[in-house]
Short mmCIF file of C-alpha atoms in Angstrom, two decimals:
data_model
loop_
_atom_site.label_atom_id
_atom_site.label_comp_id
_atom_site.label_asym_id
_atom_site.label_seq_id
_atom_site.Cartn_x
_atom_site.Cartn_y
_atom_site.Cartn_z
CA MET A 1 5.59 -18.49 15.85
CA PRO A 2 5.78 -15.79 13.15
CA GLU A 3 9.20 -14.24 12.69
CA ARG A 4 7.50 -10.89 12.16
CA LEU A 5 4.30 -9.48 13.67
CA VAL A 6 3.56 -6.19 11.93
CA LEU A 7 1.11 -3.39 12.66
CA TRP A 8 0.30 -0.79 10.04
CA GLY A 9 -0.82 2.74 10.78
CA PRO A 10 -0.08 5.70 13.03
CA PRO A 11 -0.14 5.79 16.82
CA VAL A 12 -3.67 6.10 18.18
CA VAL A 13 -3.11 8.70 20.89
CA GLU A 14 -4.79 11.85 22.17
CA ARG A 15 -2.45 14.19 20.32
CA VAL A 16 -1.37 14.80 16.72
CA PRO A 17 2.23 15.15 15.53
CA ASP A 18 2.07 18.96 15.42
CA ASP A 19 1.19 19.20 19.11
CA PRO A 20 4.17 20.24 21.26
CA ASP A 21 3.63 17.40 23.73
CA TYR A 22 2.89 14.73 21.12
CA ALA A 23 6.02 12.72 21.89
CA ASP A 24 4.95 12.38 25.53
CA PHE A 25 2.00 10.21 24.46
CA LEU A 26 3.99 7.77 22.35
CA PRO A 27 5.75 5.58 24.97
CA ALA A 28 2.50 4.16 26.37
CA TRP A 29 1.21 3.30 22.90
CA VAL A 30 4.38 1.61 21.65
CA GLN A 31 4.59 -0.31 24.94
CA LYS A 32 1.07 -1.55 24.25
CA CYS A 33 2.34 -2.76 20.87
CA ALA A 34 5.36 -4.45 22.43
CA ASP A 35 3.25 -6.15 25.08
CA VAL A 36 1.24 -8.03 22.43
CA GLY A 37 4.32 -9.02 20.43
CA VAL A 38 4.46 -6.46 17.63
CA THR A 39 7.96 -6.44 16.09
CA LYS A 40 7.50 -3.77 13.43
CA ILE A 41 5.30 -0.75 12.76
CA VAL A 42 4.83 0.07 9.08
CA GLY A 43 3.57 3.49 8.09
CA GLY A 44 3.49 5.13 11.45
CA ASP A 45 3.19 8.90 11.52
CA ARG A 46 6.35 9.85 9.61
CA THR A 47 7.96 11.36 12.71
CA ARG A 48 11.34 10.68 14.25
CA ALA A 49 9.66 10.74 17.66
CA LEU A 50 7.79 7.53 16.89
CA THR A 51 10.96 5.81 15.65
CA GLU A 52 12.77 6.71 18.87
CA ALA A 53 9.88 5.63 21.09
CA ALA A 54 9.49 2.34 19.22
CA HIS A 55 13.21 1.60 19.33
CA ALA A 56 13.14 2.06 23.10
CA VAL A 57 10.89 -1.01 23.38
CA GLY A 58 12.57 -3.05 20.63
CA ILE A 59 10.14 -2.33 17.78
CA LYS A 60 11.34 -1.39 14.31
CA VAL A 61 9.65 1.29 12.19
CA ASP A 62 9.36 1.38 8.40
CA PRO A 63 7.44 4.39 7.06
CA TYR A 64 5.62 3.86 3.80
CA ILE A 65 4.59 5.92 0.79
CA ASN A 66 1.58 4.78 -1.18
CA TYR A 67 2.30 4.45 -4.84
CA ASN A 68 0.71 3.55 -8.15
CA SER A 69 2.45 1.74 -10.97
CA PHE A 70 2.81 5.10 -12.71
CA PRO A 71 2.87 7.66 -9.88
CA ARG A 72 -0.40 9.44 -9.14
CA HIS A 73 -0.14 13.22 -8.95
CA GLY A 74 -3.78 14.24 -8.75
CA TRP A 75 -7.35 13.18 -9.29
CA ALA A 76 -10.95 14.13 -9.93
CA ARG A 77 -12.17 12.27 -6.87
CA VAL A 78 -15.85 11.65 -6.24
CA THR A 79 -16.82 11.87 -2.58
CA TYR A 80 -20.20 11.35 -0.99
CA GLY A 81 -22.24 12.34 1.99
CA TRP A 82 -22.94 9.37 4.25
CA SER A 83 -25.80 8.61 6.60
CA LEU A 84 -23.25 7.86 9.31
CA ASP A 85 -22.40 11.57 9.31
CA PHE A 86 -25.59 11.95 11.37
CA LEU A 87 -24.66 9.52 14.10
CA ARG A 88 -26.32 10.81 17.29
CA PRO A 89 -23.89 9.67 20.03
CA PRO A 90 -20.24 10.74 19.84
CA VAL A 91 -18.38 8.51 17.42
CA THR A 92 -16.03 7.38 20.19
CA ALA A 93 -18.87 6.20 22.43
CA ALA A 94 -19.66 2.51 22.89
CA GLU A 95 -23.28 3.08 21.84
CA ALA A 96 -22.03 4.60 18.58
CA ARG A 97 -20.11 1.42 17.80
CA ALA A 98 -23.26 -0.61 18.36
CA VAL A 99 -25.17 1.59 15.91
CA MET A 100 -22.38 1.46 13.30
CA ASP A 101 -22.17 -2.32 13.53
CA SER A 102 -25.85 -2.71 12.66
CA HIS A 103 -26.44 0.28 10.37
CA ARG A 104 -26.46 -0.11 6.57
CA PRO A 105 -24.70 3.05 5.32
CA ILE A 106 -26.48 5.16 2.71
CA TYR A 107 -24.61 7.56 0.40
CA ASP A 108 -25.83 10.72 -1.29
CA ALA A 109 -24.73 14.10 -2.68
CA PRO A 110 -21.74 13.12 -4.85
CA LYS A 111 -19.14 15.86 -5.14
CA VAL A 112 -16.11 15.98 -7.45
CA THR A 113 -12.89 17.41 -6.02
CA THR A 114 -10.00 17.96 -8.43
CA THR A 115 -6.41 18.21 -7.27
CA MET A 116 -2.98 18.27 -8.89
CA THR A 117 0.49 18.34 -7.35
CA ASP A 118 2.73 21.31 -8.03
CA PHE A 119 5.17 19.02 -9.80
CA ALA A 120 2.46 17.82 -12.20
CA ALA A 121 1.17 21.35 -12.76
CA LYS A 122 4.63 22.59 -13.68
CA ASN A 123 5.41 19.59 -15.90
CA PRO A 124 2.45 18.72 -18.13
CA GLN A 125 4.90 17.12 -20.57
CA PHE A 126 5.27 14.23 -18.11
CA ARG A 127 1.58 13.30 -18.08
CA SER A 128 0.69 9.69 -18.73
CA LEU A 129 -2.33 9.44 -21.01
CA THR A 130 -5.07 6.95 -21.81
CA ARG A 131 -6.15 6.02 -25.32
CA THR A 132 -8.31 9.15 -25.51
CA ARG A 133 -5.15 11.27 -25.13
CA SER A 134 -7.23 13.76 -23.15
CA TYR A 135 -5.68 16.00 -20.50
CA THR A 136 -9.11 16.61 -18.96
CA LEU A 137 -9.95 14.40 -15.98
CA GLN A 138 -13.40 12.89 -15.86
CA PRO A 139 -15.07 12.24 -12.47
CA GLY A 140 -13.26 9.34 -10.83
CA ASP A 141 -10.14 9.67 -12.97
CA ASP A 142 -6.66 9.86 -11.50
CA LEU A 143 -3.85 11.96 -12.90
CA TYR A 144 -0.70 9.95 -13.51
CA LEU A 145 2.78 10.91 -14.57
CA SER A 146 4.73 8.55 -16.77
CA ALA A 147 7.40 6.35 -15.24
CA ALA A 148 9.09 6.43 -18.65
CA PHE A 149 10.53 9.85 -17.75
CA PRO A 150 13.64 9.79 -15.53
CA GLU A 151 12.60 13.14 -14.04
CA VAL A 152 9.37 11.59 -12.75
CA ARG A 153 11.22 8.67 -11.22
CA ALA A 154 13.76 11.01 -9.63
CA GLU A 155 11.02 13.15 -8.07
CA GLN A 156 9.41 10.04 -6.58
CA ASN A 157 12.75 8.76 -5.31
CA GLN A 158 13.28 12.01 -3.46
CA GLN A 159 10.00 11.51 -1.59
CA PHE A 160 11.29 8.18 -0.28
CA LEU A 161 14.65 9.64 0.67
CA ASP A 162 13.07 12.60 2.45
CA THR A 163 10.74 10.35 4.45
CA LEU A 164 13.54 8.01 5.46
CA ALA A 165 15.76 10.91 6.51
CA LYS A 166 12.98 12.64 8.45
CA THR A 167 11.94 9.55 10.41
CA GLN A 168 15.32 7.83 10.74
CA GLY A 169 13.32 4.66 10.19
CA ASP A 170 14.74 1.17 9.84
CA GLY A 171 13.50 0.88 6.28
CA ILE A 172 10.82 2.06 3.91
CA GLN A 173 7.86 0.41 2.23
CA VAL A 174 6.44 1.02 -1.23
CA GLU A 175 2.70 0.54 -0.74
CA PHE A 176 1.17 -0.23 -4.13
CA VAL A 177 -2.45 0.92 -4.10
CA LEU A 178 -5.10 0.52 -6.77
CA GLY A 179 -5.96 3.22 -9.28
CA ASN A 180 -7.91 3.46 -12.50
CA GLU A 181 -8.57 0.20 -14.35
CA ASP A 182 -10.39 -0.68 -17.57
CA GLU A 183 -13.23 -3.15 -17.92
CA ASN A 184 -10.72 -6.03 -17.91
CA GLY A 185 -8.91 -4.88 -14.77
CA ALA A 186 -5.90 -3.47 -16.63
CA VAL A 187 -4.36 -0.04 -16.08
CA PRO A 188 -5.54 2.29 -18.87
CA TYR A 189 -2.56 4.63 -19.05
CA GLY A 190 0.78 4.59 -20.87
CA TYR A 191 -0.34 6.10 -24.18
CA GLU A 192 1.83 9.22 -24.01
CA ASP A 193 4.19 9.74 -26.97
CA ARG A 194 7.37 8.68 -25.19
CA THR A 195 6.06 5.30 -24.06
CA VAL A 196 4.25 4.59 -27.33
CA ASN A 197 7.29 5.50 -29.42
CA GLU A 198 9.65 3.39 -27.30
CA PHE A 199 7.31 0.40 -27.58
CA GLN A 200 7.12 0.82 -31.35
CA ALA A 201 10.90 1.05 -31.60
CA LYS A 202 11.35 -2.17 -29.62
CA HIS A 203 8.47 -4.29 -30.93
CA GLY A 204 7.50 -2.74 -34.28
CA LYS A 205 3.87 -2.46 -33.19
CA ASN A 206 1.54 0.42 -32.41
CA PRO A 207 -0.14 0.08 -28.98
CA PHE A 208 -3.25 1.74 -30.41
CA ASP A 209 -3.64 -1.31 -32.68
CA LEU A 210 -3.52 -3.68 -29.70
CA PRO A 211 -5.95 -4.39 -26.87
CA ASN A 212 -5.03 -2.50 -23.72
CA ASP A 213 -4.37 -5.82 -21.98
CA ASP A 214 -2.17 -7.25 -24.75
CA PRO A 215 0.49 -9.22 -22.81
CA GLU A 216 3.44 -7.69 -24.65
CA TRP A 217 2.14 -4.15 -24.16
CA LEU A 218 1.42 -4.83 -20.49
CA GLN A 219 4.89 -6.27 -19.96
CA PHE A 220 6.52 -3.29 -21.65
CA ARG A 221 4.77 -0.86 -19.30
CA ALA A 222 5.46 -3.11 -16.31
CA ASP A 223 9.16 -2.95 -17.12
CA TYR A 224 9.08 0.79 -16.34
CA VAL A 225 7.71 -0.02 -12.88
CA THR A 226 10.52 -2.52 -12.35
CA LEU A 227 13.01 0.13 -13.48
CA ALA A 228 11.49 2.62 -11.03
CA LEU A 229 11.80 0.11 -8.17
CA THR A 230 15.39 -0.64 -9.15
CA GLU A 231 16.25 3.04 -8.91
CA MET A 232 14.30 3.51 -5.67
CA ARG A 233 16.17 0.66 -4.04
CA ALA A 234 19.51 2.03 -5.23
CA VAL A 235 18.97 5.51 -3.78
CA VAL A 236 17.57 4.15 -0.50
CA LYS A 237 20.51 1.77 -0.06
CA GLN A 238 22.97 4.51 -0.92
CA ALA A 239 21.48 6.71 1.79
CA LYS A 240 21.12 3.90 4.35
CA PRO A 241 22.75 0.61 3.35
CA ASP A 242 21.01 -1.43 6.04
CA ALA A 243 17.53 -0.02 5.31
CA VAL A 244 14.86 -2.65 4.68
CA PHE A 245 13.33 -1.92 1.28
CA SER A 246 9.95 -3.62 0.97
CA THR A 247 6.82 -3.60 -1.16
CA THR A 248 3.23 -4.48 -0.43
CA LEU A 249 0.73 -5.46 -3.12
CA ILE A 250 -3.00 -6.04 -2.93
CA ALA A 251 -3.54 -9.79 -3.26
CA GLY A 252 -4.93 -11.18 -6.49
CA GLU A 253 -4.79 -14.18 -8.75
CA LYS A 254 -1.50 -14.72 -10.54
CA GLU A 255 -2.92 -13.51 -13.87
CA ASP A 256 -4.12 -10.24 -12.30
CA TYR A 257 -0.79 -8.70 -11.34
CA LEU A 258 0.62 -7.92 -14.76
CA LYS A 259 -2.61 -6.08 -15.65
CA LEU A 260 -1.64 -3.66 -12.87
CA LEU A 261 1.99 -3.60 -14.10
CA HIS A 262 3.13 -5.48 -10.98
CA ASP A 263 5.74 -7.89 -12.32
CA TRP A 264 6.69 -8.90 -8.81
CA PRO A 265 8.16 -12.31 -9.69
CA THR A 266 10.85 -10.37 -11.55
CA TRP A 267 11.33 -8.10 -8.52
CA LEU A 268 12.03 -11.14 -6.35
CA GLU A 269 14.22 -12.77 -8.97
CA GLN A 270 16.33 -9.62 -9.24
CA GLY A 271 16.51 -9.17 -5.46
CA LEU A 272 14.86 -5.76 -5.57
CA VAL A 273 12.98 -6.11 -2.28
CA ASP A 274 14.15 -7.26 1.15
CA GLU A 275 10.64 -8.16 2.31
CA PHE A 276 7.56 -8.86 0.21
CA TYR A 277 4.09 -8.24 1.62
CA ILE A 278 0.80 -9.50 0.22
CA TRP A 279 -2.13 -7.35 1.32
CA PHE A 280 -5.51 -9.00 1.87
CA ARG A 281 -7.57 -5.84 1.83
CA THR A 282 -11.22 -6.26 0.82
CA ASN A 283 -11.42 -10.03 0.53
CA SER A 284 -11.77 -12.26 3.59
CA ASN A 285 -12.19 -15.51 1.70
CA LEU A 286 -9.81 -18.04 3.24
CA ASP A 287 -9.63 -20.21 0.13
CA ALA A 288 -8.48 -17.19 -1.88
CA LEU A 289 -5.96 -16.27 0.83
CA GLN A 290 -4.46 -19.76 0.85
CA ARG A 291 -4.27 -19.94 -2.94
CA GLN A 292 -2.83 -16.46 -3.46
CA LEU A 293 -0.37 -16.57 -0.57
CA SER A 294 0.83 -20.08 -1.43
CA TYR A 295 1.63 -18.84 -4.92
CA ALA A 296 3.70 -15.96 -3.51
CA VAL A 297 5.59 -18.29 -1.17
CA GLU A 298 6.23 -20.71 -4.04
CA VAL A 299 7.55 -17.97 -6.34
CA SER A 300 9.75 -16.58 -3.58
CA GLY A 301 11.28 -19.97 -3.03
CA GLY A 302 12.83 -18.77 0.21
CA ARG A 303 14.73 -15.92 -1.46
CA THR A 304 12.62 -13.15 0.07
CA PRO A 305 10.55 -13.18 3.27
CA VAL A 306 6.82 -13.16 2.47
CA ILE A 307 4.49 -11.51 4.97
CA ALA A 308 0.68 -11.57 4.96
CA GLU A 309 -0.88 -8.16 5.58
CA LEU A 310 -4.41 -8.79 6.88
CA SER A 311 -6.84 -5.90 6.97
CA CYS A 312 -9.56 -5.43 9.57
CA TYR A 313 -10.16 -1.87 8.32
CA HIS A 314 -11.59 -2.14 4.81
CA PRO A 315 -15.07 -3.23 3.71
CA GLY A 316 -15.03 -6.99 3.29
CA SER A 317 -11.96 -7.45 5.49
CA PHE A 318 -11.31 -9.67 8.52
CA GLN A 319 -13.35 -7.78 11.11
CA GLN A 320 -14.25 -10.64 13.42
CA PRO A 321 -11.59 -11.85 15.88
CA ASP A 322 -11.98 -15.54 15.04
CA GLN A 323 -11.96 -14.70 11.34
CA MET A 324 -8.67 -12.80 11.70
CA LEU A 325 -7.07 -15.60 13.71
CA ARG A 326 -8.09 -18.21 11.14
CA ALA A 327 -6.59 -16.03 8.42
CA ALA A 328 -3.33 -15.67 10.34
CA GLU A 329 -3.18 -19.42 10.99
CA ALA A 330 -3.82 -20.12 7.31
CA ALA A 331 -1.08 -17.68 6.32
CA MET A 332 1.46 -19.38 8.58
CA ASP A 333 0.39 -22.80 7.29
CA CYS A 334 1.05 -21.53 3.75
CA GLY A 335 4.64 -20.78 4.70
CA ALA A 336 4.46 -17.04 5.37
CA ASP A 337 7.41 -15.63 7.29
CA GLY A 338 5.17 -13.26 9.20
CA VAL A 339 1.71 -11.80 9.56
CA GLY A 340 0.30 -8.44 10.52
CA ILE A 341 -2.79 -6.29 10.78
CA TYR A 342 -3.83 -3.22 8.86
CA ARG A 343 -4.48 -0.94 10.61
CA SER A 344 -3.98 0.69 14.02
CA HIS A 345 -7.27 2.60 14.16
CA ALA A 346 -9.20 -0.59 13.51
CA VAL A 347 -7.18 -2.50 16.11
CA GLU A 348 -8.10 0.15 18.65
CA GLN A 349 -11.78 0.52 17.75
CA LEU A 350 -12.47 -3.18 17.29
CA ASP A 351 -10.34 -4.10 20.32
CA PHE A 352 -8.06 -6.38 18.33
CA TRP A 353 -5.16 -6.08 20.78
CA PRO A 354 -5.89 -9.56 22.19
CA VAL A 355 -6.06 -10.82 18.61
CA LEU A 356 -2.58 -9.47 17.89
CA GLU A 357 -1.28 -11.17 21.02
CA LYS A 358 -2.73 -14.51 19.95
CA MET A 359 -1.25 -14.04 16.48
CA SER A 360 2.18 -13.55 18.03
CA LYS A 361 1.97 -17.03 19.54
CA LEU A 362 0.84 -18.98 16.48
#
């Protein structure tokens, strides 16, 4: 049996956290989780009410904050209109699910929406730049701040502290999500003066003379991410010594991670995380799961619990019950210390509650 059965996402109830009677709807939902064997909720709704309700039935809660290698503080996001916007029956109706399961979605009317956090707007000197050195976002670009600046790392650390204090959770998770990549799958940023100058001082080379995916240049930028995690862990543990500090990464081949500045073998070697999650998000290939998870378990060498995060939410994920169960079985056979499902809305809409229960008994 898995030591940990994890569910990601907020409670799926008939109220939202701002409603005055929201907390009244939580006990039934967390009991539903407990009844199928869930031991931890990750993400949740960032309320203390959920933590208290979950604790009442023996479930732990770790809120998460999604994060990029260099923190994202804005974007020029392209959104689309979708044919599913014109679904005739109510989206919650059974007949709507039947239509959605057979319909091939069509997109149209792209629209660019540009946003920027107040912190980024007030501190343009902290921007992380690409080789173009442009401050103008093109459609699809994200706005990143440089992890080379201690002020940027401190601002991010405060977000984690605030969330932990607000929820009184048992821990906190750094959810590494994907951002902009170049044609080789490497992050394109890090070309601001501070990072470039520090690399030149250490290695005697100019990053502009190197390919973006030069291993030494990638490692140098990845070291800032490791530094940021080191500081995050320190402030979290200072605030709550017994807090579980974990990370989740989207699964890839071992040569892919450094391109995203995810030097996670070093994180495990240095004891920076208490639990390490591998997120199978848009790939439901079992051979890939076994290969990628086995590598993580091997690198961990028993030092850090490794948990497989299996999505039934994303395109290309494990959306069939038997498919999800085979994935969970494969994960346990690879030596994972636990398994879980992303995310709660999909569990509810696809009726994966029985699947979770079966996973708890593997």
